[in-house]
């Protein structure tokens, strides 16, 4: 599975998205499903999928799919 | 009273009253409460006087990094909080943290307090059926739905479910323990 597929899978699981809803513009508190609970699940999913431990600032700053890719790049993950 | 994850739950002081009243009267908070009245200064003072002696409830201020950001409470229909079924409640008033994932921290601390300090038999919550975010939030905390009608959902949390559900979240939230 590629990194982008893992990322998509994590978002779909955490936010209970349809396949066509995953895109770079998807943002925290703009999509009705991306609330505090979904964000908690998303962090757990990403850490499990990519075997990483996110910093506190990165957890809070992860406010869109595009931003998630940018943050995950700091953990040597390429998309 | 109890602290962790960068948060402190402490007793309410008289100097907190006006801030709590302002938050409590905001529509986005008040309209999710069982008691949806707008609270006057006099009502707030009367409430504060009452809770000084009350044994059937504990009212706390949620503080994050030294600043008050919300309120929490534990209540029972019995005479005192020890070894009883308890009803926890809390809200985040501070805009920067409202809707944040960090809201799970004071919720877990409050549940820890209920189960560890007061040896609660179970925790019960009444959530408006339209408050989907709170229902989802409570389910992630381990609450199970017991009953629902057209307006309210009754939920219960056991100590075992609390420990299971909070374990993964603690691993994440502990990063704020500095």
PDB file of C-alpha atoms in Angstrom:
ATOM      1  CA  UNK A   1       0.000   0.000   0.000  1.00  0.00           C
ATOM      2  CA  UNK A   2       1.405   3.434  -0.907  1.00  0.00           C
ATOM      3  CA  UNK A   3       1.639   6.285   1.595  1.00  0.00           C
ATOM      4  CA  UNK A   4      -1.179   8.194  -0.093  1.00  0.00           C
ATOM      5  CA  UNK A   5      -3.373   5.111   0.107  1.00  0.00           C
ATOM      6  CA  UNK A   6      -2.546   4.735   3.805  1.00  0.00           C
ATOM      7  CA  UNK A   7      -3.334   8.406   4.368  1.00  0.00           C
ATOM      8  CA  UNK A   8      -6.641   8.086   2.544  1.00  0.00           C
ATOM      9  CA  UNK A   9      -7.521   4.982   4.519  1.00  0.00           C
ATOM     10  CA  UNK A  10      -6.747   6.739   7.822  1.00  0.00           C
ATOM     11  CA  UNK A  11      -8.952   9.712   6.906  1.00  0.00           C
ATOM     12  CA  UNK A  12     -11.793   7.516   5.690  1.00  0.00           C
ATOM     13  CA  UNK A  13     -11.695   5.461   8.900  1.00  0.00           C
ATOM     14  CA  UNK A  14     -11.489   8.444  11.245  1.00  0.00           C
ATOM     15  CA  UNK A  15     -13.956  10.756   9.524  1.00  0.00           C
ATOM     16  CA  UNK A  16     -16.228   8.045   8.104  1.00  0.00           C
ATOM     17  CA  UNK A  17     -15.821   9.587   4.648  1.00  0.00           C
ATOM     18  CA  UNK A  18     -17.063   8.410   1.315  1.00  0.00           C
ATOM     19  CA  UNK A  19     -14.240   7.517  -1.119  1.00  0.00           C
ATOM     20  CA  UNK A  20     -14.890  10.663  -3.178  1.00  0.00           C
ATOM     21  CA  UNK A  21     -14.654  13.020  -0.192  1.00  0.00           C
ATOM     22  CA  UNK A  22     -10.909  12.628   0.352  1.00  0.00           C
ATOM     23  CA  UNK A  23      -8.998  15.531  -1.194  1.00  0.00           C
ATOM     24  CA  UNK A  24      -6.388  18.128  -0.209  1.00  0.00           C
ATOM     25  CA  UNK A  25      -9.029  20.749   0.603  1.00  0.00           C
ATOM     26  CA  UNK A  26     -10.760  18.635   3.228  1.00  0.00           C
ATOM     27  CA  UNK A  27     -10.400  20.694   6.428  1.00  0.00           C
ATOM     28  CA  UNK A  28     -10.978  20.502  10.179  1.00  0.00           C
ATOM     29  CA  UNK A  29     -14.309  21.947  11.343  1.00  0.00           C
ATOM     30  CA  UNK A  30     -15.364  22.549   7.728  1.00  0.00           C
ATOM     31  CA  UNK A  31     -16.345  18.996   6.951  1.00  0.00           C
ATOM     32  CA  UNK A  32     -19.171  18.050   9.353  1.00  0.00           C
ATOM     33  CA  UNK A  33     -17.457  14.791  10.339  1.00  0.00           C
ATOM     34  CA  UNK A  34     -14.084  16.309  11.200  1.00  0.00           C
ATOM     35  CA  UNK A  35     -14.659  17.281  14.822  1.00  0.00           C
ATOM     36  CA  UNK A  36     -12.708  16.725  18.040  1.00  0.00           C
ATOM     37  CA  UNK A  37     -13.612  13.021  18.174  1.00  0.00           C
ATOM     38  CA  UNK A  38     -12.645  12.395  14.554  1.00  0.00           C
ATOM     39  CA  UNK A  39      -9.384  14.263  15.087  1.00  0.00           C
ATOM     40  CA  UNK A  40      -8.493  12.033  18.030  1.00  0.00           C
ATOM     41  CA  UNK A  41      -9.221   8.915  15.963  1.00  0.00           C
ATOM     42  CA  UNK A  42      -7.298  10.347  13.006  1.00  0.00           C
ATOM     43  CA  UNK A  43      -4.169  10.919  15.102  1.00  0.00           C
ATOM     44  CA  UNK A  44      -4.324   7.337  16.400  1.00  0.00           C
ATOM     45  CA  UNK A  45      -4.887   5.991  12.870  1.00  0.00           C
ATOM     46  CA  UNK A  46      -1.999   7.957  11.362  1.00  0.00           C
ATOM     47  CA  UNK A  47       0.402   6.915  14.108  1.00  0.00           C
ATOM     48  CA  UNK A  48      -0.567   3.267  13.673  1.00  0.00           C
ATOM     49  CA  UNK A  49      -0.488   3.354   9.853  1.00  0.00           C
ATOM     50  CA  UNK A  50       2.870   5.084   9.606  1.00  0.00           C
ATOM     51  CA  UNK A  51       4.445   3.863  12.871  1.00  0.00           C
ATOM     52  CA  UNK A  52       5.262   7.378  14.028  1.00  0.00           C
ATOM     53  CA  UNK A  53       4.649   9.529  17.108  1.00  0.00           C
ATOM     54  CA  UNK A  54       3.398  12.991  16.246  1.00  0.00           C
ATOM     55  CA  UNK A  55       4.508  16.084  18.181  1.00  0.00           C
ATOM     56  CA  UNK A  56       1.861  18.095  20.025  1.00  0.00           C
ATOM     57  CA  UNK A  57       2.200  21.067  17.665  1.00  0.00           C
ATOM     58  CA  UNK A  58       1.798  18.785  14.654  1.00  0.00           C
ATOM     59  CA  UNK A  59      -1.332  17.203  16.134  1.00  0.00           C
ATOM     60  CA  UNK A  60      -2.947  20.606  16.645  1.00  0.00           C
ATOM     61  CA  UNK A  61      -1.740  22.030  13.305  1.00  0.00           C
ATOM     62  CA  UNK A  62      -3.097  19.130  11.250  1.00  0.00           C
ATOM     63  CA  UNK A  63      -6.054  21.097   9.954  1.00  0.00           C
ATOM     64  CA  UNK A  64      -6.471  19.779   6.406  1.00  0.00           C
ATOM     65  CA  UNK A  65      -5.391  16.898   4.203  1.00  0.00           C
ATOM     66  CA  UNK A  66      -2.857  19.170   2.510  1.00  0.00           C
ATOM     67  CA  UNK A  67      -1.471  20.188   5.900  1.00  0.00           C
ATOM     68  CA  UNK A  68      -1.364  16.551   7.014  1.00  0.00           C
ATOM     69  CA  UNK A  69       0.839  15.700   4.018  1.00  0.00           C
ATOM     70  CA  UNK A  70       3.123  18.635   4.839  1.00  0.00           C
ATOM     71  CA  UNK A  71       3.408  17.580   8.493  1.00  0.00           C
ATOM     72  CA  UNK A  72       3.918  13.905   7.705  1.00  0.00           C
ATOM     73  CA  UNK A  73       6.741  14.867   5.331  1.00  0.00           C
ATOM     74  CA  UNK A  74       8.673  15.978   8.433  1.00  0.00           C
ATOM     75  CA  UNK A  75       8.532  12.332   9.534  1.00  0.00           C
ATOM     76  CA  UNK A  76      10.253  11.314   6.302  1.00  0.00           C
ATOM     77  CA  UNK A  77       7.061  10.219   4.602  1.00  0.00           C
ATOM     78  CA  UNK A  78       6.642  11.063   0.912  1.00  0.00           C
ATOM     79  CA  UNK A  79       3.336  11.575  -0.900  1.00  0.00           C
TER      80      UNK A  79
ATOM     81  CA  UNK B   1      -8.100  18.550  42.772  1.00  0.00           C
ATOM     82  CA  UNK B   2      -6.852  16.567  39.759  1.00  0.00           C
ATOM     83  CA  UNK B   3      -4.411  17.372  36.995  1.00  0.00           C
ATOM     84  CA  UNK B   4      -2.901  15.867  33.896  1.00  0.00           C
ATOM     85  CA  UNK B   5      -2.254  16.434  30.199  1.00  0.00           C
ATOM     86  CA  UNK B   6      -1.533  20.139  30.920  1.00  0.00           C
ATOM     87  CA  UNK B   7      -4.982  20.574  32.500  1.00  0.00           C
ATOM     88  CA  UNK B   8      -6.063  21.169  36.089  1.00  0.00           C
ATOM     89  CA  UNK B   9      -9.557  20.658  37.479  1.00  0.00           C
ATOM     90  CA  UNK B  10      -9.845  22.818  40.597  1.00  0.00           C
ATOM     91  CA  UNK B  11     -12.605  24.044  42.883  1.00  0.00           C
ATOM     92  CA  UNK B  12     -14.611  27.100  41.848  1.00  0.00           C
ATOM     93  CA  UNK B  13     -13.564  30.388  43.457  1.00  0.00           C
ATOM     94  CA  UNK B  14     -15.751  33.488  43.817  1.00  0.00           C
ATOM     95  CA  UNK B  15     -13.502  35.268  41.320  1.00  0.00           C
ATOM     96  CA  UNK B  16     -14.476  32.680  38.663  1.00  0.00           C
ATOM     97  CA  UNK B  17     -18.200  33.364  38.877  1.00  0.00           C
ATOM     98  CA  UNK B  18     -18.622  36.080  36.270  1.00  0.00           C
ATOM     99  CA  UNK B  19     -16.523  34.266  33.656  1.00  0.00           C
ATOM    100  CA  UNK B  20     -18.437  31.049  34.264  1.00  0.00           C
ATOM    101  CA  UNK B  21     -21.758  32.901  33.953  1.00  0.00           C
ATOM    102  CA  UNK B  22     -20.735  34.499  30.645  1.00  0.00           C
ATOM    103  CA  UNK B  23     -19.759  31.116  29.204  1.00  0.00           C
ATOM    104  CA  UNK B  24     -22.784  29.336  30.660  1.00  0.00           C
ATOM    105  CA  UNK B  25     -25.167  31.881  29.103  1.00  0.00           C
ATOM    106  CA  UNK B  26     -23.738  31.582  25.595  1.00  0.00           C
ATOM    107  CA  UNK B  27     -26.292  29.995  23.287  1.00  0.00           C
ATOM    108  CA  UNK B  28     -23.854  27.378  22.003  1.00  0.00           C
ATOM    109  CA  UNK B  29     -23.371  26.168  25.593  1.00  0.00           C
ATOM    110  CA  UNK B  30     -26.701  26.935  27.289  1.00  0.00           C
ATOM    111  CA  UNK B  31     -28.869  25.332  24.615  1.00  0.00           C
ATOM    112  CA  UNK B  32     -27.154  21.972  25.093  1.00  0.00           C
ATOM    113  CA  UNK B  33     -27.991  21.962  28.825  1.00  0.00           C
ATOM    114  CA  UNK B  34     -30.952  20.377  30.596  1.00  0.00           C
ATOM    115  CA  UNK B  35     -31.555  23.747  32.295  1.00  0.00           C
ATOM    116  CA  UNK B  36     -31.467  26.265  29.452  1.00  0.00           C
ATOM    117  CA  UNK B  37     -32.342  29.397  31.471  1.00  0.00           C
ATOM    118  CA  UNK B  38     -30.188  32.508  31.147  1.00  0.00           C
ATOM    119  CA  UNK B  39     -28.404  32.896  34.494  1.00  0.00           C
ATOM    120  CA  UNK B  40     -28.392  36.313  36.214  1.00  0.00           C
ATOM    121  CA  UNK B  41     -25.619  37.518  38.546  1.00  0.00           C
ATOM    122  CA  UNK B  42     -27.962  36.962  41.482  1.00  0.00           C
ATOM    123  CA  UNK B  43     -28.752  33.396  40.385  1.00  0.00           C
ATOM    124  CA  UNK B  44     -25.046  32.720  39.930  1.00  0.00           C
ATOM    125  CA  UNK B  45     -24.235  33.994  43.415  1.00  0.00           C
ATOM    126  CA  UNK B  46     -27.068  31.919  44.900  1.00  0.00           C
ATOM    127  CA  UNK B  47     -25.700  28.855  43.095  1.00  0.00           C
ATOM    128  CA  UNK B  48     -22.203  29.560  44.441  1.00  0.00           C
ATOM    129  CA  UNK B  49     -23.521  29.943  47.993  1.00  0.00           C
ATOM    130  CA  UNK B  50     -25.388  26.656  47.653  1.00  0.00           C
ATOM    131  CA  UNK B  51     -22.419  24.649  46.340  1.00  0.00           C
ATOM    132  CA  UNK B  52     -20.197  25.689  49.257  1.00  0.00           C
ATOM    133  CA  UNK B  53     -22.020  23.245  51.509  1.00  0.00           C
ATOM    134  CA  UNK B  54     -23.346  20.780  48.935  1.00  0.00           C
ATOM    135  CA  UNK B  55     -22.291  17.154  49.330  1.00  0.00           C
ATOM    136  CA  UNK B  56     -24.271  15.883  46.347  1.00  0.00           C
ATOM    137  CA  UNK B  57     -22.224  17.744  43.760  1.00  0.00           C
ATOM    138  CA  UNK B  58     -18.710  18.914  43.007  1.00  0.00           C
ATOM    139  CA  UNK B  59     -18.216  21.946  40.792  1.00  0.00           C
ATOM    140  CA  UNK B  60     -14.854  22.604  39.229  1.00  0.00           C
ATOM    141  CA  UNK B  61     -13.093  25.037  36.948  1.00  0.00           C
ATOM    142  CA  UNK B  62     -11.089  23.568  34.079  1.00  0.00           C
ATOM    143  CA  UNK B  63      -7.754  25.298  33.776  1.00  0.00           C
ATOM    144  CA  UNK B  64      -5.288  24.840  30.909  1.00  0.00           C
ATOM    145  CA  UNK B  65      -1.764  26.190  31.171  1.00  0.00           C
ATOM    146  CA  UNK B  66      -2.846  28.341  34.109  1.00  0.00           C
ATOM    147  CA  UNK B  67      -5.945  29.877  32.499  1.00  0.00           C
ATOM    148  CA  UNK B  68      -9.582  29.028  33.204  1.00  0.00           C
ATOM    149  CA  UNK B  69     -11.069  27.573  30.024  1.00  0.00           C
ATOM    150  CA  UNK B  70     -14.291  25.912  31.154  1.00  0.00           C
ATOM    151  CA  UNK B  71     -16.266  24.199  33.880  1.00  0.00           C
ATOM    152  CA  UNK B  72     -16.911  20.646  35.039  1.00  0.00           C
ATOM    153  CA  UNK B  73     -19.100  19.012  37.627  1.00  0.00           C
ATOM    154  CA  UNK B  74     -20.105  15.723  39.190  1.00  0.00           C
ATOM    155  CA  UNK B  75     -23.612  15.271  40.586  1.00  0.00           C
ATOM    156  CA  UNK B  76     -25.649  12.570  42.241  1.00  0.00           C
ATOM    157  CA  UNK B  77     -29.260  12.184  43.284  1.00  0.00           C
ATOM    158  CA  UNK B  78     -27.998  10.544  46.505  1.00  0.00           C
ATOM    159  CA  UNK B  79     -26.846  12.427  49.622  1.00  0.00           C
ATOM    160  CA  UNK B  80     -23.178  12.452  48.706  1.00  0.00           C
ATOM    161  CA  UNK B  81     -20.847  11.558  45.852  1.00  0.00           C
ATOM    162  CA  UNK B  82     -19.151   8.535  47.393  1.00  0.00           C
ATOM    163  CA  UNK B  83     -19.919   5.059  45.989  1.00  0.00           C
ATOM    164  CA  UNK B  84     -22.877   6.256  43.919  1.00  0.00           C
ATOM    165  CA  UNK B  85     -24.069   6.624  40.344  1.00  0.00           C
ATOM    166  CA  UNK B  86     -22.753   9.992  39.207  1.00  0.00           C
ATOM    167  CA  UNK B  87     -23.616  12.375  36.419  1.00  0.00           C
ATOM    168  CA  UNK B  88     -20.600  14.248  35.065  1.00  0.00           C
ATOM    169  CA  UNK B  89     -20.947  17.399  33.019  1.00  0.00           C
ATOM    170  CA  UNK B  90     -18.512  19.804  31.476  1.00  0.00           C
ATOM    171  CA  UNK B  91     -18.130  22.485  28.864  1.00  0.00           C
ATOM    172  CA  UNK B  92     -15.249  24.341  27.282  1.00  0.00           C
ATOM    173  CA  UNK B  93     -15.877  28.085  27.150  1.00  0.00           C
ATOM    174  CA  UNK B  94     -12.551  29.237  25.753  1.00  0.00           C
ATOM    175  CA  UNK B  95     -12.930  29.657  21.999  1.00  0.00           C
ATOM    176  CA  UNK B  96      -9.392  28.516  21.202  1.00  0.00           C
ATOM    177  CA  UNK B  97     -10.038  25.097  22.750  1.00  0.00           C
ATOM    178  CA  UNK B  98     -13.733  24.663  22.023  1.00  0.00           C
ATOM    179  CA  UNK B  99     -14.104  21.851  19.504  1.00  0.00           C
ATOM    180  CA  UNK B 100     -10.459  20.863  20.015  1.00  0.00           C
ATOM    181  CA  UNK B 101      -9.278  17.312  20.461  1.00  0.00           C
ATOM    182  CA  UNK B 102      -7.748  18.492  23.744  1.00  0.00           C
ATOM    183  CA  UNK B 103     -11.278  18.604  25.214  1.00  0.00           C
ATOM    184  CA  UNK B 104     -10.856  14.873  25.814  1.00  0.00           C
ATOM    185  CA  UNK B 105      -8.240  15.648  28.466  1.00  0.00           C
ATOM    186  CA  UNK B 106     -10.530  17.290  31.069  1.00  0.00           C
ATOM    187  CA  UNK B 107     -13.251  14.746  30.240  1.00  0.00           C
ATOM    188  CA  UNK B 108     -10.911  11.838  31.039  1.00  0.00           C
ATOM    189  CA  UNK B 109      -9.661  13.598  34.187  1.00  0.00           C
ATOM    190  CA  UNK B 110     -13.238  14.151  35.354  1.00  0.00           C
ATOM    191  CA  UNK B 111     -14.049  10.484  34.807  1.00  0.00           C
ATOM    192  CA  UNK B 112     -10.840   9.485  36.629  1.00  0.00           C
ATOM    193  CA  UNK B 113     -11.925  11.656  39.538  1.00  0.00           C
ATOM    194  CA  UNK B 114     -15.351  10.044  39.600  1.00  0.00           C
ATOM    195  CA  UNK B 115     -14.069   6.476  39.511  1.00  0.00           C
ATOM    196  CA  UNK B 116     -10.865   6.827  41.530  1.00  0.00           C
ATOM    197  CA  UNK B 117     -11.680   9.477  44.138  1.00  0.00           C
ATOM    198  CA  UNK B 118     -15.401   8.870  44.591  1.00  0.00           C
ATOM    199  CA  UNK B 119     -15.500   5.185  43.645  1.00  0.00           C
ATOM    200  CA  UNK B 120     -18.464   5.814  41.352  1.00  0.00           C
ATOM    201  CA  UNK B 121     -20.558   2.760  40.484  1.00  0.00           C
ATOM    202  CA  UNK B 122     -21.269   4.177  37.032  1.00  0.00           C
ATOM    203  CA  UNK B 123     -21.418   7.475  35.182  1.00  0.00           C
ATOM    204  CA  UNK B 124     -24.602   8.598  33.462  1.00  0.00           C
ATOM    205  CA  UNK B 125     -25.123  11.266  30.819  1.00  0.00           C
ATOM    206  CA  UNK B 126     -28.198  12.767  29.212  1.00  0.00           C
ATOM    207  CA  UNK B 127     -27.371  14.161  25.765  1.00  0.00           C
ATOM    208  CA  UNK B 128     -29.669  16.018  23.403  1.00  0.00           C
ATOM    209  CA  UNK B 129     -30.367  13.718  20.462  1.00  0.00           C
ATOM    210  CA  UNK B 130     -29.494  16.585  18.118  1.00  0.00           C
ATOM    211  CA  UNK B 131     -26.064  17.073  19.726  1.00  0.00           C
ATOM    212  CA  UNK B 132     -24.284  14.604  17.449  1.00  0.00           C
ATOM    213  CA  UNK B 133     -20.818  15.859  18.406  1.00  0.00           C
ATOM    214  CA  UNK B 134     -21.452  15.182  22.119  1.00  0.00           C
ATOM    215  CA  UNK B 135     -22.888  11.742  21.388  1.00  0.00           C
ATOM    216  CA  UNK B 136     -19.819  10.850  19.351  1.00  0.00           C
ATOM    217  CA  UNK B 137     -17.541  12.356  22.014  1.00  0.00           C
ATOM    218  CA  UNK B 138     -19.169  10.296  24.776  1.00  0.00           C
ATOM    219  CA  UNK B 139     -19.031   7.093  22.736  1.00  0.00           C
ATOM    220  CA  UNK B 140     -15.295   7.597  22.232  1.00  0.00           C
ATOM    221  CA  UNK B 141     -14.989   8.007  26.024  1.00  0.00           C
ATOM    222  CA  UNK B 142     -16.592   4.567  26.333  1.00  0.00           C
ATOM    223  CA  UNK B 143     -20.212   5.476  27.044  1.00  0.00           C
ATOM    224  CA  UNK B 144     -22.906   3.078  25.867  1.00  0.00           C
ATOM    225  CA  UNK B 145     -26.420   4.142  24.926  1.00  0.00           C
ATOM    226  CA  UNK B 146     -28.972   2.870  27.438  1.00  0.00           C
ATOM    227  CA  UNK B 147     -32.147   4.563  26.238  1.00  0.00           C
ATOM    228  CA  UNK B 148     -33.324   7.258  23.892  1.00  0.00           C
ATOM    229  CA  UNK B 149     -36.539   9.115  23.178  1.00  0.00           C
ATOM    230  CA  UNK B 150     -37.355  11.854  20.691  1.00  0.00           C
ATOM    231  CA  UNK B 151     -35.249  14.434  22.542  1.00  0.00           C
ATOM    232  CA  UNK B 152     -32.634  12.843  24.787  1.00  0.00           C
ATOM    233  CA  UNK B 153     -30.175   9.955  24.731  1.00  0.00           C
ATOM    234  CA  UNK B 154     -29.304   8.294  28.061  1.00  0.00           C
ATOM    235  CA  UNK B 155     -25.760   6.934  28.220  1.00  0.00           C
ATOM    236  CA  UNK B 156     -23.772   4.987  30.776  1.00  0.00           C
ATOM    237  CA  UNK B 157     -20.045   4.593  31.382  1.00  0.00           C
ATOM    238  CA  UNK B 158     -18.612   1.811  33.513  1.00  0.00           C
ATOM    239  CA  UNK B 159     -15.156   1.906  35.083  1.00  0.00           C
ATOM    240  CA  UNK B 160     -13.927  -0.923  32.837  1.00  0.00           C
ATOM    241  CA  UNK B 161     -15.203   0.813  29.707  1.00  0.00           C
ATOM    242  CA  UNK B 162     -13.606   4.070  30.849  1.00  0.00           C
ATOM    243  CA  UNK B 163     -10.237   2.390  31.328  1.00  0.00           C
ATOM    244  CA  UNK B 164     -10.418   0.590  27.974  1.00  0.00           C
ATOM    245  CA  UNK B 165     -11.615   3.594  25.993  1.00  0.00           C
ATOM    246  CA  UNK B 166      -9.252   6.115  27.536  1.00  0.00           C
ATOM    247  CA  UNK B 167      -6.064   4.015  27.248  1.00  0.00           C
ATOM    248  CA  UNK B 168      -5.282   4.965  23.663  1.00  0.00           C
ATOM    249  CA  UNK B 169      -6.219   8.597  24.176  1.00  0.00           C
ATOM    250  CA  UNK B 170      -4.000   8.859  27.254  1.00  0.00           C
ATOM    251  CA  UNK B 171      -1.004   7.793  25.133  1.00  0.00           C
ATOM    252  CA  UNK B 172      -1.648  10.755  22.875  1.00  0.00           C
ATOM    253  CA  UNK B 173      -2.651  13.293  25.551  1.00  0.00           C
ATOM    254  CA  UNK B 174       0.310  12.463  27.805  1.00  0.00           C
ATOM    255  CA  UNK B 175       2.452  14.424  25.355  1.00  0.00           C
ATOM    256  CA  UNK B 176       0.927  17.567  26.905  1.00  0.00           C
ATOM    257  CA  UNK B 177       2.242  16.525  30.354  1.00  0.00           C
ATOM    258  CA  UNK B 178       5.149  18.929  30.572  1.00  0.00           C
TER     259      UNK B 178
END
